Amino acid sequence: MNIIEYIELVFTDYTLRTITLGTAILGAVTGMLGSFAVLRKQSLLGDAISHAALPGIAIAFLLTGAKDSNVLLLGALVSGLIGTFWIRGIITKTHLKSDTALGLILSLFFGFGMLLLTFIQKQPNANQAGLDKYLFGQAATLVESDVWMMAIVTGICLIILLLFWKEFKMLLFDADFTKTLGFNTKTIDVLITSFIVLAIVLGLQTVGVVLMSAMLLAPAAAARQWTNSLGKMVFLSAIFGALSGVFGTAVSATQNNLSTGPVIVIIASVFVLVSFIFSPSRGLLFKQIRFIKNRRDLKLNKTLAFMYNIAETHEDISHPHTIKILNNFQGFTRGTLQKLVNKNYVTLEGNMWSLTKEGFKAASNLYNHQTEEHE
Amino acid sequence: MSSAQIEIQLIASIAAIACAIPGTFLVLRKMAMISDAISHSILPGIVIGFFITHDLNSPLLILLAAITGIITVILVEYIQKTGLVKEDTAIGLVFPALFSIGVIMIAKNANDVHLDVDAVLLGELAFAPFDRFIVPDVDLGPKSLWVIGCILIVTIGLLFAFFKELKVSTFDAGLAASLGFSPAIMHYGLMSISSITTVGAFDAVGAILVVALMIAPAATAYLLTNNLKRMLAYAISFGVFSAISGYWVAHWLDASISGSITTMLGLIFLLVYLFAPSRGIIAVLYREKQQRTEVSLLTFLLHLKNHNEEEERHVNHLNEHINWQKVRSKTVLELALKNNMILIENNIVSLTEKGDDFTSQAIDYIITNEDAEIEHMKDDFFLFRG
């Protein structure tokens, strides 16, 4: 199947269209809210919440006996919220640190959820099949109503986000200042945490409990590398999330035996990797290039300063000296010398070098100001 | 009790001890989430090992998986060092990626691998006794018992050999480094032990229970004591207790053993979290309330000391001027009366000699602000606490 055929299929095939749309919307909303989680240093909260949602699903099923995904997700939402607030309680009221609290709630809730799930499975005549899809997610089980649900939640998130943009932003970067301005930081905090929980719960059906945290983190971590503005970051993160969803669905649909969740996570991780390496301002590649360039500039300046100290002792600054003198100075190489010549700071004649007027001037001002090129 | 039941409880208890020891140090070093990351990211290592050996208990597989665990730690640290994202984000990025690779590897080879992601993640303790370790015709017991037993012995050996070093490097990394214990060796040693324990235990109890067994007993113990040796002992006993009681709960409910062990751990944690003597939530809330009342009392006494005018010292005035609600001003007044710090005549409040003395000392304290002094002072003056 080539790409054009696949794209045609996306628009004509009901299942594929639903899944593609669903994963794209999911990626967008988790990406959007994930930016806040990452910036609030709550990255692993997503992992904890998604695991903590499991007992809620099981209890909702035990209580209602229905497999309606909305009811189950409501249960997940409630237990996710309980988990989140318990984590907060542990961190604020005891001396246990946040990592312990997260790991604790994550594993305890998940274990309890597993107990309930296996308990349900052993129950006679329970139509329990399909509950374990929440463990690893099955995008294939998405139906149109699920996608509508996601779209509505995304819409609400977007509206709330735009309405309270200023408050969210302020709380993110200066919580104390927000408080002094008279905003109710607790409410804003609860609001945003609840939305993060909501987004995670929405994704459980598609990518599952185990991999949900990556959906939240990866697009945001990738987007963070390209911009320093919150607005742009949220936007980019939503795009990255949506693209991971679309590409992930495409890859898993065209291959045999590939579940969608892990593929989406891998694609999102590729986005992160590319961003880490190639982002112009923060990326590792350009950072390394800048680092090497700075080091070269520094060497050049050191050579120039050394020459200046020699030339200073002579009345005529352009008095030629042998290159040999420079051997006392470890930092110099042919390359740096040639570079100085190119810059018109030095002239070379045979084995002799002499400083030009321009070079002398630059060298005397070397430590007084920074020239444009070596910022 | 059949021999299989005894074996299951034995495996679970030994796994609990083997996890509690590194878990205590992980919790103290604020690296609890690393164990979660390791437990997920060993999956590709297990899958590759399984392709080669076709045996979940082979030492090679355990080694490969443990190496994957250490690679995870190194990757997380590398990403963190680049400064592009925070540490927790680095953890959150690395392990889902590795776990996904593992899941995809299993899915692509589903036909010739009898390896189930569910089984790796959740474990099935109930089947552990069926995989016997048989050396020519002699049945030496379940394989996983041997695996986890060996790991436990190594862990205990290392714990006794390096207890002092571990202790120092956990609580004061700088001091440890200056004393000549390499922090890197300590760190990676602990990480290696955690990885190996995770791998050794996952087959029997599942990756999630490993995390629970590492973190929960240690965290529970940490709420009860500040002493490292006691913390280790408490953690081990909580682990073993929930392993055995969890087994019987699972037996009774006919549900997953690892799930019910985790649930028992959760219950123990909940109990301790609520009722621990000085760090439990009830004790903390009570203390906070007490302190709030006592601070109010102090404010009130200072107010009295500063004002000689009668209208400022009228009982009703408290409500308006200091802006306290009725109930609170009543508690504060009663507390002050009980402690003989004030006198009330015709609804006019005045300080007693003792109250005056206390207030002056409190002012001194507030000005010089030396810690701990105020508790001592309160002990001297208060007959009844808030």
CSV table of N, CA, C and O in Angstrom, one decimal, chain A residues 93, chain B residues 273-295 331 335 338 375 378 382-386:
chain,number,residue,atom,x,y,z
A,93,LYS,N,1.8,16.9,53.7
A,93,LYS,CA,1.6,16.7,55.1
A,93,LYS,C,2.6,15.8,55.8
A,93,LYS,O,2.7,15.7,57.0
B,273,TYR,N,-0.2,6.0,57.5
B,273,TYR,CA,-0.3,7.3,57.0
B,273,TYR,C,-1.3,8.1,57.9
B,273,TYR,O,-1.1,9.3,58.2
B,274,LEU,N,-2.4,7.4,58.3
B,274,LEU,CA,-3.4,8.1,59.1
B,274,LEU,C,-2.9,8.1,60.6
B,274,LEU,O,-3.1,9.2,61.2
B,275,PHE,N,-2.4,7.0,61.1
B,275,PHE,CA,-2.2,6.9,62.6
B,275,PHE,C,-0.8,7.0,63.1
B,275,PHE,O,-0.6,6.8,64.3
B,276,ALA,N,0.2,7.1,62.2
B,276,ALA,CA,1.6,7.1,62.8
B,276,ALA,C,1.7,8.2,63.9
B,276,ALA,O,1.1,9.3,63.8
B,277,PRO,N,2.4,7.8,64.9
B,277,PRO,CA,2.4,8.7,66.1
B,277,PRO,C,2.7,10.2,65.9
B,277,PRO,O,2.0,11.0,66.3
B,278,SER,N,3.9,10.5,65.2
B,278,SER,CA,4.1,11.9,65.1
B,278,SER,C,4.1,12.4,63.7
B,278,SER,O,4.0,13.6,63.4
B,279,ARG,N,4.1,11.5,62.7
B,279,ARG,CA,4.1,11.9,61.3
B,279,ARG,C,2.8,11.5,60.6
B,279,ARG,O,2.6,11.8,59.4
B,280,GLY,N,1.9,10.8,61.2
B,280,GLY,CA,0.7,10.4,60.6
B,280,GLY,C,-0.2,11.7,60.4
B,280,GLY,O,0.0,12.7,61.0
B,281,ILE,N,-1.1,11.5,59.4
B,281,ILE,CA,-1.9,12.7,59.0
B,281,ILE,C,-2.7,13.2,60.2
B,281,ILE,O,-2.8,14.5,60.3
B,282,ILE,N,-3.2,12.3,61.0
B,282,ILE,CA,-4.1,12.8,62.1
B,282,ILE,C,-3.2,13.6,63.1
B,282,ILE,O,-3.5,14.7,63.6
B,283,ALA,N,-2.0,13.0,63.4
B,283,ALA,CA,-1.1,13.7,64.3
B,283,ALA,C,-0.7,15.1,63.8
B,283,ALA,O,-0.6,16.1,64.5
B,284,VAL,N,-0.4,15.1,62.5
B,284,VAL,CA,0.0,16.3,61.9
B,284,VAL,C,-1.1,17.4,61.9
B,284,VAL,O,-0.8,18.5,62.3
B,285,LEU,N,-2.3,17.0,61.5
B,285,LEU,CA,-3.4,17.9,61.6
B,285,LEU,C,-3.7,18.4,63.0
B,285,LEU,O,-3.9,19.6,63.2
B,286,TYR,N,-3.6,17.5,63.9
B,286,TYR,CA,-3.8,17.9,65.3
B,286,TYR,C,-2.7,18.9,65.8
B,286,TYR,O,-3.1,20.0,66.4
B,287,ARG,N,-1.5,18.6,65.4
B,287,ARG,CA,-0.4,19.5,65.8
B,287,ARG,C,-0.6,20.9,65.1
B,287,ARG,O,-0.4,21.9,65.7
B,288,GLU,N,-1.0,20.9,63.9
B,288,GLU,CA,-1.2,22.1,63.2
B,288,GLU,C,-2.3,23.0,63.8
B,288,GLU,O,-2.1,24.2,64.0
B,289,LYS,N,-3.3,22.3,64.2
B,289,LYS,CA,-4.4,23.0,64.9
B,289,LYS,C,-3.9,23.6,66.2
B,289,LYS,O,-4.2,24.8,66.6
B,290,GLN,N,-3.2,22.8,66.9
B,290,GLN,CA,-2.7,23.2,68.2
B,290,GLN,C,-1.8,24.4,68.0
B,290,GLN,O,-1.9,25.4,68.8
B,291,GLN,N,-0.9,24.4,67.0
B,291,GLN,CA,0.0,25.5,66.8
B,291,GLN,C,-0.8,26.7,66.4
B,291,GLN,O,-0.4,27.8,66.8
B,292,ARG,N,-1.8,26.5,65.6
B,292,ARG,CA,-2.6,27.7,65.2
B,292,ARG,C,-3.2,28.4,66.4
B,292,ARG,O,-3.1,29.6,66.6
B,293,THR,N,-3.8,27.6,67.3
B,293,THR,CA,-4.4,28.2,68.5
B,293,THR,C,-3.3,28.9,69.3
B,293,THR,O,-3.6,29.9,69.9
B,294,GLU,N,-2.2,28.2,69.5
B,294,GLU,CA,-1.1,28.8,70.3
B,294,GLU,C,-0.6,30.1,69.7
B,294,GLU,O,-0.3,31.1,70.5
B,295,VAL,N,-0.5,30.2,68.4
B,295,VAL,CA,-0.1,31.4,67.8
B,295,VAL,C,-1.2,32.5,68.0
B,295,VAL,O,-0.8,33.6,68.4
B,331,THR,N,-12.1,29.7,72.2
B,331,THR,CA,-11.0,28.7,72.5
B,331,THR,C,-9.8,29.4,73.1
B,331,THR,O,-9.2,28.9,74.0
B,335,LEU,N,-8.2,28.8,76.7
B,335,LEU,CA,-6.8,28.3,76.8
B,335,LEU,C,-6.0,29.2,77.7
B,335,LEU,O,-5.3,28.8,78.6
B,338,LYS,N,-7.2,28.8,81.3
B,338,LYS,CA,-6.7,27.6,81.9
B,338,LYS,C,-5.3,27.6,82.3
B,338,LYS,O,-4.9,27.0,83.3
B,375,GLU,N,9.3,26.0,71.8
B,375,GLU,CA,8.7,24.8,72.3
B,375,GLU,C,9.0,24.6,73.8
B,375,GLU,O,8.2,24.3,74.6
B,378,LYS,N,7.1,27.0,75.8
B,378,LYS,CA,5.7,26.6,76.0
B,378,LYS,C,5.6,25.5,77.0
B,378,LYS,O,4.6,25.5,77.8
B,382,PHE,N,2.9,26.3,79.8
B,382,PHE,CA,1.6,25.8,79.5
B,382,PHE,C,1.3,24.6,80.4
B,382,PHE,O,2.0,23.6,80.4
B,383,LEU,N,0.1,24.7,81.1
B,383,LEU,CA,-0.4,23.5,81.7
B,383,LEU,C,-1.2,22.7,80.8
B,383,LEU,O,-1.2,21.4,80.8
B,384,PHE,N,-1.9,23.4,79.9
B,384,PHE,CA,-2.7,22.7,78.9
B,384,PHE,C,-2.3,23.3,77.5
B,384,PHE,O,-2.1,24.5,77.4
B,385,ARG,N,-2.2,22.3,76.5
B,385,ARG,CA,-1.9,22.8,75.2
B,385,ARG,C,-3.1,23.1,74.4
B,385,ARG,O,-4.2,22.6,74.7
B,386,GLY,N,-3.0,23.8,73.3
B,386,GLY,CA,-4.1,24.2,72.5
B,386,GLY,C,-4.8,23.1,71.9
B,386,GLY,O,-4.3,22.0,71.7
